[in-house]
mmCIF file of C-alpha atoms in Angstrom:
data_model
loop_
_atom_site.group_PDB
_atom_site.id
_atom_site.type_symbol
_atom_site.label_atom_id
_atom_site.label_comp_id
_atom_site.label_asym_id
_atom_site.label_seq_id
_atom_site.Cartn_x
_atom_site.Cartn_y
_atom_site.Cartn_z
ATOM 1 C CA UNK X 94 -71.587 8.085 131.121
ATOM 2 C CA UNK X 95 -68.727 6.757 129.685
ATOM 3 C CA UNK X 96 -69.079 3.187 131.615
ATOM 4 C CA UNK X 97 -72.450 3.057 130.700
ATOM 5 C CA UNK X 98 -71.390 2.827 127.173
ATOM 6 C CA UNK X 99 -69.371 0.332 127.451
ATOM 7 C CA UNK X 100 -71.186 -1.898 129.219
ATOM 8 C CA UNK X 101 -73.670 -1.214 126.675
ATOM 9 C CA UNK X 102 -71.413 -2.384 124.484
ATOM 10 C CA UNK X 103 -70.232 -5.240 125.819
ATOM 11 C CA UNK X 104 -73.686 -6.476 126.545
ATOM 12 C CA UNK X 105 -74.292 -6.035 123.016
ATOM 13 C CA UNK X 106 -71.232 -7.484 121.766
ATOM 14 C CA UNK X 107 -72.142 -10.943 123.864
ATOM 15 C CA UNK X 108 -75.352 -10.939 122.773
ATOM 16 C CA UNK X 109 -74.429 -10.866 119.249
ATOM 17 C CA UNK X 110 -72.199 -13.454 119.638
ATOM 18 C CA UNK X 111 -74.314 -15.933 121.612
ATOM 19 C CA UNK X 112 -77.124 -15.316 118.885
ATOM 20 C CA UNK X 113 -74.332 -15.878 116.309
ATOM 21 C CA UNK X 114 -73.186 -19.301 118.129
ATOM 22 C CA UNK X 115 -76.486 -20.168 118.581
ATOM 23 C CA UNK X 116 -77.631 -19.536 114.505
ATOM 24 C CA UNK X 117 -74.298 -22.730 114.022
ATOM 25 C CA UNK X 118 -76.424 -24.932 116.261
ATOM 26 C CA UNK X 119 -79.915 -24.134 115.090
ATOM 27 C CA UNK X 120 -80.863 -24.053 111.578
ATOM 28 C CA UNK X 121 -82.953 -21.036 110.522
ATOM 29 C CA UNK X 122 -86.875 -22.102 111.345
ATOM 30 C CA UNK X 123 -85.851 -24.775 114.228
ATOM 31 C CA UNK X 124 -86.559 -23.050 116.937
ATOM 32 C CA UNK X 125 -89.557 -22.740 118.269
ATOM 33 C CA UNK X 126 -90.569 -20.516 121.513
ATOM 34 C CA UNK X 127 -93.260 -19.933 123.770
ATOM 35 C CA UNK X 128 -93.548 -16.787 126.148
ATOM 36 C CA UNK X 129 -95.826 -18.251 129.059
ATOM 37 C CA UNK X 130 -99.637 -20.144 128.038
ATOM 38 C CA UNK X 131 -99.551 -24.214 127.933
ATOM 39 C CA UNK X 132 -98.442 -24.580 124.471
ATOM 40 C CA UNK X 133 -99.315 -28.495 122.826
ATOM 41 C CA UNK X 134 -97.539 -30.642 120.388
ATOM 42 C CA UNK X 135 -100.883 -32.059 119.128
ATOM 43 C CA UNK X 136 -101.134 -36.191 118.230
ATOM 44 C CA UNK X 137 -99.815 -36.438 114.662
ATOM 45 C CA UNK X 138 -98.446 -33.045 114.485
ATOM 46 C CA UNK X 139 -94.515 -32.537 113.528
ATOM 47 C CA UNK X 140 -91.993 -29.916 114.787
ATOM 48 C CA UNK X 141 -88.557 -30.554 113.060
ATOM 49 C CA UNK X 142 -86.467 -28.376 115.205
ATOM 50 C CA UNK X 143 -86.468 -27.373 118.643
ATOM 51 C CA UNK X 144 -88.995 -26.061 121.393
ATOM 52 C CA UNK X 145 -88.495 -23.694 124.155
ATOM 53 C CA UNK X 146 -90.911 -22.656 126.661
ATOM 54 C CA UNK X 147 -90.394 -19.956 129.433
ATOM 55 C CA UNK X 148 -92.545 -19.647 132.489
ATOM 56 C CA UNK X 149 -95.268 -22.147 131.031
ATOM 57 C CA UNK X 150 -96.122 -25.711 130.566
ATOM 58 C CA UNK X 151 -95.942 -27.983 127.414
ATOM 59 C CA UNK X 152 -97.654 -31.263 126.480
ATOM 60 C CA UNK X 153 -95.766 -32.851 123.870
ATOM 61 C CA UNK X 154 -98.232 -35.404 122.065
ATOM 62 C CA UNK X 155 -96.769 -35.620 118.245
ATOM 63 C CA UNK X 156 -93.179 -35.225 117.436
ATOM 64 C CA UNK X 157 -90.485 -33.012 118.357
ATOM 65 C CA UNK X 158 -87.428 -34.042 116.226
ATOM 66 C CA UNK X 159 -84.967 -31.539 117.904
ATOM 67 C CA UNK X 160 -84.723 -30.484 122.220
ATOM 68 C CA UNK X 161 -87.204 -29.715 124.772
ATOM 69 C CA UNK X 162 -86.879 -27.078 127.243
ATOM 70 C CA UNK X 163 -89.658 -25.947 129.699
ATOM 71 C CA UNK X 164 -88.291 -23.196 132.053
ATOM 72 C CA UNK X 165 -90.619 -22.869 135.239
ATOM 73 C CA UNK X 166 -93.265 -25.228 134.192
ATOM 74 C CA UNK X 167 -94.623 -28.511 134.204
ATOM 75 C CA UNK X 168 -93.468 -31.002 131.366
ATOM 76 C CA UNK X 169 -95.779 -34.038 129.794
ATOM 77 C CA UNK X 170 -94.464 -36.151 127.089
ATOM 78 C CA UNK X 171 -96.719 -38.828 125.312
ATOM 79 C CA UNK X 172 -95.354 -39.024 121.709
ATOM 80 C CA UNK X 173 -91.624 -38.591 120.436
ATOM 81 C CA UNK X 174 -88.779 -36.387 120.901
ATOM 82 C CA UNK X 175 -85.486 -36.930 119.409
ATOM 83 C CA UNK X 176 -83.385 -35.069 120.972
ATOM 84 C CA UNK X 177 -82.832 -33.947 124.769
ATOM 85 C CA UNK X 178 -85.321 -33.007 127.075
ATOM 86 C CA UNK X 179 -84.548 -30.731 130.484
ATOM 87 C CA UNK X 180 -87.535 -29.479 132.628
ATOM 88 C CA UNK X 181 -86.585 -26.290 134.828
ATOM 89 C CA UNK X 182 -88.739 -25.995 137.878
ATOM 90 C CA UNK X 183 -91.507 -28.016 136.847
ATOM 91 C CA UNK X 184 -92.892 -32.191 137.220
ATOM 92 C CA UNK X 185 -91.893 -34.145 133.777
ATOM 93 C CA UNK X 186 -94.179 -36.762 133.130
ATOM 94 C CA UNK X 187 -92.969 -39.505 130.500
ATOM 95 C CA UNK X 188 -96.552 -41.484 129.392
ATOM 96 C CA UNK X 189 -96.904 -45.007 128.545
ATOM 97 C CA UNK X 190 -95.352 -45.464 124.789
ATOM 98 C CA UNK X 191 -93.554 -41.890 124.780
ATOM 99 C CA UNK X 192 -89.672 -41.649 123.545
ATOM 100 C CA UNK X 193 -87.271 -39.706 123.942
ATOM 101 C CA UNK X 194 -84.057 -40.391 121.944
ATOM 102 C CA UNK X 195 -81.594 -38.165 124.209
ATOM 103 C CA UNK X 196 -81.077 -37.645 127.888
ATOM 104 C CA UNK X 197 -83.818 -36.071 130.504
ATOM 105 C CA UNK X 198 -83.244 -33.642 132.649
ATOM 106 C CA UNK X 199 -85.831 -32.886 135.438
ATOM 107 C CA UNK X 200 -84.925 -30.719 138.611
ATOM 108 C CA UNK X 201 -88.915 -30.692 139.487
ATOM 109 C CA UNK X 202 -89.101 -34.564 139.376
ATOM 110 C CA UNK X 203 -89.670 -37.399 137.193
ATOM 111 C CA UNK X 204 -92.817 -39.950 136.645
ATOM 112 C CA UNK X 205 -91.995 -42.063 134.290
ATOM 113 C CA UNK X 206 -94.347 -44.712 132.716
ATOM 114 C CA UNK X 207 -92.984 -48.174 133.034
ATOM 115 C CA UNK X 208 -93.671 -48.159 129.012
ATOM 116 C CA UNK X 209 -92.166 -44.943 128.253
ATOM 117 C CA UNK X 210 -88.693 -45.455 126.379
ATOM 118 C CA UNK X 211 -85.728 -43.210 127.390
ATOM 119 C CA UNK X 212 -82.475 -44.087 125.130
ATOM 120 C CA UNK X 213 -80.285 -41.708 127.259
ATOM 121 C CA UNK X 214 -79.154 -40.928 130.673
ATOM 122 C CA UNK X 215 -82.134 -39.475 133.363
ATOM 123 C CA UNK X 216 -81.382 -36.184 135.768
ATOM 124 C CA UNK X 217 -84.020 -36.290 138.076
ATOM 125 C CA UNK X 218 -83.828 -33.328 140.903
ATOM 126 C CA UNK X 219 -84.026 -33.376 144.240
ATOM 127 C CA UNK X 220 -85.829 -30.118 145.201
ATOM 128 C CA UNK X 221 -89.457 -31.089 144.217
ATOM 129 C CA UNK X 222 -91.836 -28.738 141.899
ATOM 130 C CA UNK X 223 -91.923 -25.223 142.211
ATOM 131 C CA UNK X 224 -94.633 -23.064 143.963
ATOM 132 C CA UNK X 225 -95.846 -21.609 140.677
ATOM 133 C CA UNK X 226 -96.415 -24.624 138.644
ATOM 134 C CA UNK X 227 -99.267 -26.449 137.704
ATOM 135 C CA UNK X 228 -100.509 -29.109 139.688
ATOM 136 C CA UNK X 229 -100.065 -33.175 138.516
ATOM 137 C CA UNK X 230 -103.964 -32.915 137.172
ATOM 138 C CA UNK X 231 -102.381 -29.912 135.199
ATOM 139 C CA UNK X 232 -104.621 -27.042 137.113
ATOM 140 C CA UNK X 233 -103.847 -24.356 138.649
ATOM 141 C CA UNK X 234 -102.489 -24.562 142.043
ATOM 142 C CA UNK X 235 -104.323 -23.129 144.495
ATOM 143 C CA UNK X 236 -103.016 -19.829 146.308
ATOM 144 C CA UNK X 237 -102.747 -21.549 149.633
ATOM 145 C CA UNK X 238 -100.500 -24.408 148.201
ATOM 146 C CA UNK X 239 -98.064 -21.992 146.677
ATOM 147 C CA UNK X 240 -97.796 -20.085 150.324
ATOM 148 C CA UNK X 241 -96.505 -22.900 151.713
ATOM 149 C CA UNK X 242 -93.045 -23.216 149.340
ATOM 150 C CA UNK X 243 -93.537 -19.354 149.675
ATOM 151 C CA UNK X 244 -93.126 -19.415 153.053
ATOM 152 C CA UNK X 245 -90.140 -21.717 153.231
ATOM 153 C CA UNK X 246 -88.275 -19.719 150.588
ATOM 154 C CA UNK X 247 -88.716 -16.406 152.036
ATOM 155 C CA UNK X 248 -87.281 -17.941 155.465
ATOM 156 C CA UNK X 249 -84.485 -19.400 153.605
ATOM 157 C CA UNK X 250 -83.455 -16.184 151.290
ATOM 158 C CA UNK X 251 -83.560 -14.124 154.469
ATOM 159 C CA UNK X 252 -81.092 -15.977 156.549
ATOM 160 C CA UNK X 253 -78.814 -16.541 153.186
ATOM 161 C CA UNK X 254 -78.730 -12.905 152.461
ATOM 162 C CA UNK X 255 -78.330 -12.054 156.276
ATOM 163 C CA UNK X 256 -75.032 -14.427 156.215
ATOM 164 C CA UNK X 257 -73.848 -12.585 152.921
ATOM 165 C CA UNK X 258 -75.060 -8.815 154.582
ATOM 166 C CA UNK X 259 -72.777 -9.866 157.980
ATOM 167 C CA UNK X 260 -69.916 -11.361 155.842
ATOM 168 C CA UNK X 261 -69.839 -7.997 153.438
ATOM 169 C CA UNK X 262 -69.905 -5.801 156.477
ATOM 170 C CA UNK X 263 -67.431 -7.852 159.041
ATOM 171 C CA UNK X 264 -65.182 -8.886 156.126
ATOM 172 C CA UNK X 265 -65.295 -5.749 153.751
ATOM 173 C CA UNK X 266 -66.093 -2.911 155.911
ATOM 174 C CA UNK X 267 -64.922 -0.195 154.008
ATOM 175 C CA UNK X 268 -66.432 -2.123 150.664
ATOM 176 C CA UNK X 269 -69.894 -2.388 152.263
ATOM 177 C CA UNK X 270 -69.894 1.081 153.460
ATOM 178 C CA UNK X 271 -69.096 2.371 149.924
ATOM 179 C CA UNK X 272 -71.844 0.330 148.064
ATOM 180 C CA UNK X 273 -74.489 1.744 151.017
ATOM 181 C CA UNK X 274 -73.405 4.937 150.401
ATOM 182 C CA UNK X 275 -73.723 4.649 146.472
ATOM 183 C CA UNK X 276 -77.267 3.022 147.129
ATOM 184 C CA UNK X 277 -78.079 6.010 148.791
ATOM 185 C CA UNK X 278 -77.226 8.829 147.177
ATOM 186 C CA UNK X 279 -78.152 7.458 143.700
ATOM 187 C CA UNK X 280 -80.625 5.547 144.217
ATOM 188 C CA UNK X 281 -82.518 6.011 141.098
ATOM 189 C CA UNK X 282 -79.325 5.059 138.887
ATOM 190 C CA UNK X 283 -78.792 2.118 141.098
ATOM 191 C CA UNK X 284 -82.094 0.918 140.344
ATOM 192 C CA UNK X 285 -82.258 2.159 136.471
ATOM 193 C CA UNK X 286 -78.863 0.335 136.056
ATOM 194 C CA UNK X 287 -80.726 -2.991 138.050
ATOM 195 C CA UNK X 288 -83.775 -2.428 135.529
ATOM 196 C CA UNK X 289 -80.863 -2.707 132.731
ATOM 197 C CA UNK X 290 -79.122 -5.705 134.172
ATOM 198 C CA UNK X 291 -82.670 -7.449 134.241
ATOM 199 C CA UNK X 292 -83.490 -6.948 130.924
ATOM 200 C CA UNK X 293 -79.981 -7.878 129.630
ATOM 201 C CA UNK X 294 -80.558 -11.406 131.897
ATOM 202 C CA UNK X 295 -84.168 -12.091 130.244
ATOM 203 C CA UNK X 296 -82.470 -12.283 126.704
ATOM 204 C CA UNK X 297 -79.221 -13.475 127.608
ATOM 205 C CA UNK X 298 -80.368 -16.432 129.558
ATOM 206 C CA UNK X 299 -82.502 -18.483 127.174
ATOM 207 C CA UNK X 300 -79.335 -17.959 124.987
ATOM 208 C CA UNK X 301 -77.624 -19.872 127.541
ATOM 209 C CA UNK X 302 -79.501 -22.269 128.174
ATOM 210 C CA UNK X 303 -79.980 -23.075 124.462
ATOM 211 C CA UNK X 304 -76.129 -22.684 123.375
ATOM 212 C CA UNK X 305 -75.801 -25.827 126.890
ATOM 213 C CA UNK X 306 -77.843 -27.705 125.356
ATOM 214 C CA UNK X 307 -75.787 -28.992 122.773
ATOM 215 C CA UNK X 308 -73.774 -31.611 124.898
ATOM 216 C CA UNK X 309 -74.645 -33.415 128.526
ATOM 217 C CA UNK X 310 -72.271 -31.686 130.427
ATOM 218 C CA UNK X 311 -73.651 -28.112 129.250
ATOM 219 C CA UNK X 312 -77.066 -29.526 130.046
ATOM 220 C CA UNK X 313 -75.761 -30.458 133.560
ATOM 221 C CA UNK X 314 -74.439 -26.922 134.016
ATOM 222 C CA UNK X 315 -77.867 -25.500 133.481
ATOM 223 C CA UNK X 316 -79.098 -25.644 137.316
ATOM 224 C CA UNK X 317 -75.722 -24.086 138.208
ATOM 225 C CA UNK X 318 -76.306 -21.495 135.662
ATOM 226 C CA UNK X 319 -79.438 -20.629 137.294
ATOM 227 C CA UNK X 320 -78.378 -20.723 140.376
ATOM 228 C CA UNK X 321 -75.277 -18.261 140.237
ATOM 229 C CA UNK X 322 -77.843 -16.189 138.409
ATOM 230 C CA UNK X 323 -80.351 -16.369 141.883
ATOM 231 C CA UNK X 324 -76.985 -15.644 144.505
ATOM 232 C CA UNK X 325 -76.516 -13.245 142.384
ATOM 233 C CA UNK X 326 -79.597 -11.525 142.849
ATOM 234 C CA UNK X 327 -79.299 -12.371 146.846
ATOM 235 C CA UNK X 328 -76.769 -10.486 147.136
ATOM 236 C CA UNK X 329 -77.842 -7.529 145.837
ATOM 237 C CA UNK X 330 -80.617 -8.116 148.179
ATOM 238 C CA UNK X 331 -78.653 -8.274 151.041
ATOM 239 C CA UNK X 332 -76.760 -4.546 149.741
ATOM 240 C CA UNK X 333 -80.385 -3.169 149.754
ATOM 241 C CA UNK X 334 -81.093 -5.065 153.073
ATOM 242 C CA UNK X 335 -78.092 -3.737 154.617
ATOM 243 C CA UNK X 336 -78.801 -0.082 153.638
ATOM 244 C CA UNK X 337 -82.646 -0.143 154.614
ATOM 245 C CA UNK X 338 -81.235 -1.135 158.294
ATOM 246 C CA UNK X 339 -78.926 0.982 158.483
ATOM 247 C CA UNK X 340 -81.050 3.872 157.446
ATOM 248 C CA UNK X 341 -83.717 2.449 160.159
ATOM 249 C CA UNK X 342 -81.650 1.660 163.319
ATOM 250 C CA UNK X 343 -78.320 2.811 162.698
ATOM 251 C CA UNK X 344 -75.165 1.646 161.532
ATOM 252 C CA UNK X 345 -74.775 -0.824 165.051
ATOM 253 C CA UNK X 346 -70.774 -1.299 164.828
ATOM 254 C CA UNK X 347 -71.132 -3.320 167.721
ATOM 255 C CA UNK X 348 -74.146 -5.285 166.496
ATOM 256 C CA UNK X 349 -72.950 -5.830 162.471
ATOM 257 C CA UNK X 350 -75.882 -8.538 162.204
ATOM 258 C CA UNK X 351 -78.311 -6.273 163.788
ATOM 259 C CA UNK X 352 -78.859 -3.588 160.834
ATOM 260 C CA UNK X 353 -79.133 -6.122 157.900
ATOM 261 C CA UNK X 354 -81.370 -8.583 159.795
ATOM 262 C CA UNK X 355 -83.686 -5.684 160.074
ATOM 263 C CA UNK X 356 -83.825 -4.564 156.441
ATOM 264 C CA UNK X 357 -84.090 -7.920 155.222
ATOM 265 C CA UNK X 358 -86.881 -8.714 157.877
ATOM 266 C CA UNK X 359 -88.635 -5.974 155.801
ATOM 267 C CA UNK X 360 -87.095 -6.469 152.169
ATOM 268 C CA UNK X 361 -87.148 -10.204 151.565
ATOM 269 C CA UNK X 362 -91.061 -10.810 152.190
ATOM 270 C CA UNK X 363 -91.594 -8.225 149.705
ATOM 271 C CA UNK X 364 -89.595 -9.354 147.332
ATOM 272 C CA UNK X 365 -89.657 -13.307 147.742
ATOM 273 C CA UNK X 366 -93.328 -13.568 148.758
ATOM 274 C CA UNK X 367 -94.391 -11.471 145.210
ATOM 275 C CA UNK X 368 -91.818 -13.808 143.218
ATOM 276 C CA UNK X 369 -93.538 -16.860 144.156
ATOM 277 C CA UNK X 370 -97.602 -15.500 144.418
ATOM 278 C CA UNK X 371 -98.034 -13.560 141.294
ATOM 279 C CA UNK X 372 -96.437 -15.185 137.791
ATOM 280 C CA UNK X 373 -94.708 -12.741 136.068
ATOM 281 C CA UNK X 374 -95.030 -9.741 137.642
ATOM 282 C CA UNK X 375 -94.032 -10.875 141.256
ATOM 283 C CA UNK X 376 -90.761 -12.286 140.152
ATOM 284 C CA UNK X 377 -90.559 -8.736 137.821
ATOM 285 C CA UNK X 378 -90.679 -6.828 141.256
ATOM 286 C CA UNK X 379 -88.108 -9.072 143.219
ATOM 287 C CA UNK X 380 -85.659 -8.193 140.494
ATOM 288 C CA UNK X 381 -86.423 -5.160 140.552
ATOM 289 C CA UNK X 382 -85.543 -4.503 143.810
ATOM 290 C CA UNK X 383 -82.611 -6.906 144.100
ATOM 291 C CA UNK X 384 -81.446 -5.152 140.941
ATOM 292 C CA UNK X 385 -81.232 -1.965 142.633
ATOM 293 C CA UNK X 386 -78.172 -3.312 145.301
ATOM 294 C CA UNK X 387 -76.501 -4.894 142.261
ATOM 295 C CA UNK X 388 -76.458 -1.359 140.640
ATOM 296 C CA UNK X 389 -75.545 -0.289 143.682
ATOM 297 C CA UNK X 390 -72.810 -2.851 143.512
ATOM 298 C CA UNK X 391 -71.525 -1.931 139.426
ATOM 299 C CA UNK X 392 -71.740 1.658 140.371
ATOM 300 C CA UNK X 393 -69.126 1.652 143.274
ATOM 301 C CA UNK X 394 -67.161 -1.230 141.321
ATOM 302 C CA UNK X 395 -67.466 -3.640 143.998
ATOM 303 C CA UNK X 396 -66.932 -1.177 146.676
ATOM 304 C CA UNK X 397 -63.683 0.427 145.453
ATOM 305 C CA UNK X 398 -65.327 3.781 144.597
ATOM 306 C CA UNK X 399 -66.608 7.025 146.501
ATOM 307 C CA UNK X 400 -65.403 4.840 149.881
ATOM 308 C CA UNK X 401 -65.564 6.616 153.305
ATOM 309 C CA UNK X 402 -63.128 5.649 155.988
ATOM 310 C CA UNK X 403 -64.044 3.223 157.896
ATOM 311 C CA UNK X 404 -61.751 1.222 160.927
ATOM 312 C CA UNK X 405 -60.625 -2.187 159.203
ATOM 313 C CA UNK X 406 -61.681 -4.910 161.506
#
């Protein structure tokens, strides 16, 4: 119980002081944020501060005198923003006679009219659009061209978090064993810790983002940000993975790829397929149950705790 507290603490403690960095960036009103929908900066209309929109769209037509940031949606931009803009798993579109004063930043992709005006330095990704956004007509993508990407992710996780499963268990035996074990036998605090972690990541990240966007470089680190945050989650995917095989087919000393590649056979459509399928609550669930190996993970720090012997390979 003690640790819990003071990880409460410390969570709260950082995310007093991020919201405390972030109130010397942005002046009180500036900021300006949008939970999901396809929010519009209408033609004539005025925002003097900054906008940032999380697992939705945003059609800037007016004036945005501050930064733009659209988190897991699509991006269009015919009228004037002063500052930055960064687009996070979504298509930016820069119309004829749009400006932005700052830098872009576009991991979905960038079409850019040959008369918009971009005074800073472009970031275009190389990754293409993501399998929840809108399409380039700005409807909804169909269900059977998000199974596609859907498809090609799930393959992918599963053979990254069967290489992490195989190098926990061949290089940290007696680590591995430990965080299986604590998975196990408290399973429910594993995944009420996970639940915690999640939570603490949906406020602390748009923090993050927003404290990087202040110069190029932070806006640079961004992707990385994002992506430390998804191995992260991998992992404990592949701790769940390797637990769910084990349980099924045994621990396999002489097969150490054989027990994970069968939990994650079962554990990574469930989770990755959701994620990319159903807005919102599919991701919700992958978390979920990725957050349940990283509790798994916190509660036997890193494998040093309630350890059983195992033969050091």
């Amino acid at each position: 119980m003690r640790r819990f507290a003071l990880l409460f603490l410390a969570a709260l403690a950082f995310l007093g002081a991020a919201a405390i960095l972030l109130g010397q960036v942005l002046s009180p009103g500036r900021l300006r944020v949008h939970l999901g929908g396809n929010p519009l900066i209408a033609p004539g209309e005025v925002w003097g501060g900054d906008v940032l929109v999380i697992g939705g769209g945003l059609a800037v037509q007016g004036t945005v005198e501050g930064n733009v940031v659209v988190l897991g949606g699509p991006l269009r931009v015919g009228g004037r923003v002063g500052g930055d803009v960064v687009s996070l798993g979504g298509e930016a579109v820069l119309q004829g006679g749009s400006e932005v004063a700052g830098n872009v930043v576009a991991l979905g992709g960038i079409r850019r009219a040959a008369a918009a005006n971009v005074r800073g330095d472009i970031l275009e990704g190389l990754f293409g659009r993501a399998g929840w956004v809108v399409s380039r007509e700005d409807r909804p993508v169909s269900l059977g061209s998000r199974l596609g990407p859907a498809l090609l992710a799930t393959g992918a996780a599963f053979f990254l978090g069967l290489f992490l499963a195989w190098g926990l268990r061949t290089r940290w035996p007696r680590r591995s064993r430990a965080m299986v074990e604590t998975l196990r036998r408290r399973l429910l605090s594993c995944l009420g810790l996970g639940l915690a972690g999640g939570v603490f990541l949906a406020v602390a990240l748009p923090l993050l983002v927003l404290l990087l966007l202040v110069s190029l470089i932070g806006i640079l680190a961004i992707p990385f940000l994002l992506l430390l945050v998804g191995l992260l989650y991998l992992l404990g995917l592949a701790v769940c993975g390797l637990a769910l095989g084990e349980a099924l087919v045994g621990r396999r000393e002489g097969q150490p790829w054989l027990p994970p590649a069968v939990g994650l056979a079962v554990l990574v459509p469930l989770a990755v397929l959701p994620a990319f399928l159903l807005p919102w609550l599919g991701p919700a669930w992958a978390a979920l149950l990725a957050g349940a190996g990283l509790g798994a993970m916190l509660l036997s720090r890193l494998g040093t705790l309630e350890a059983v012997p195992v033969r050091e390979t």
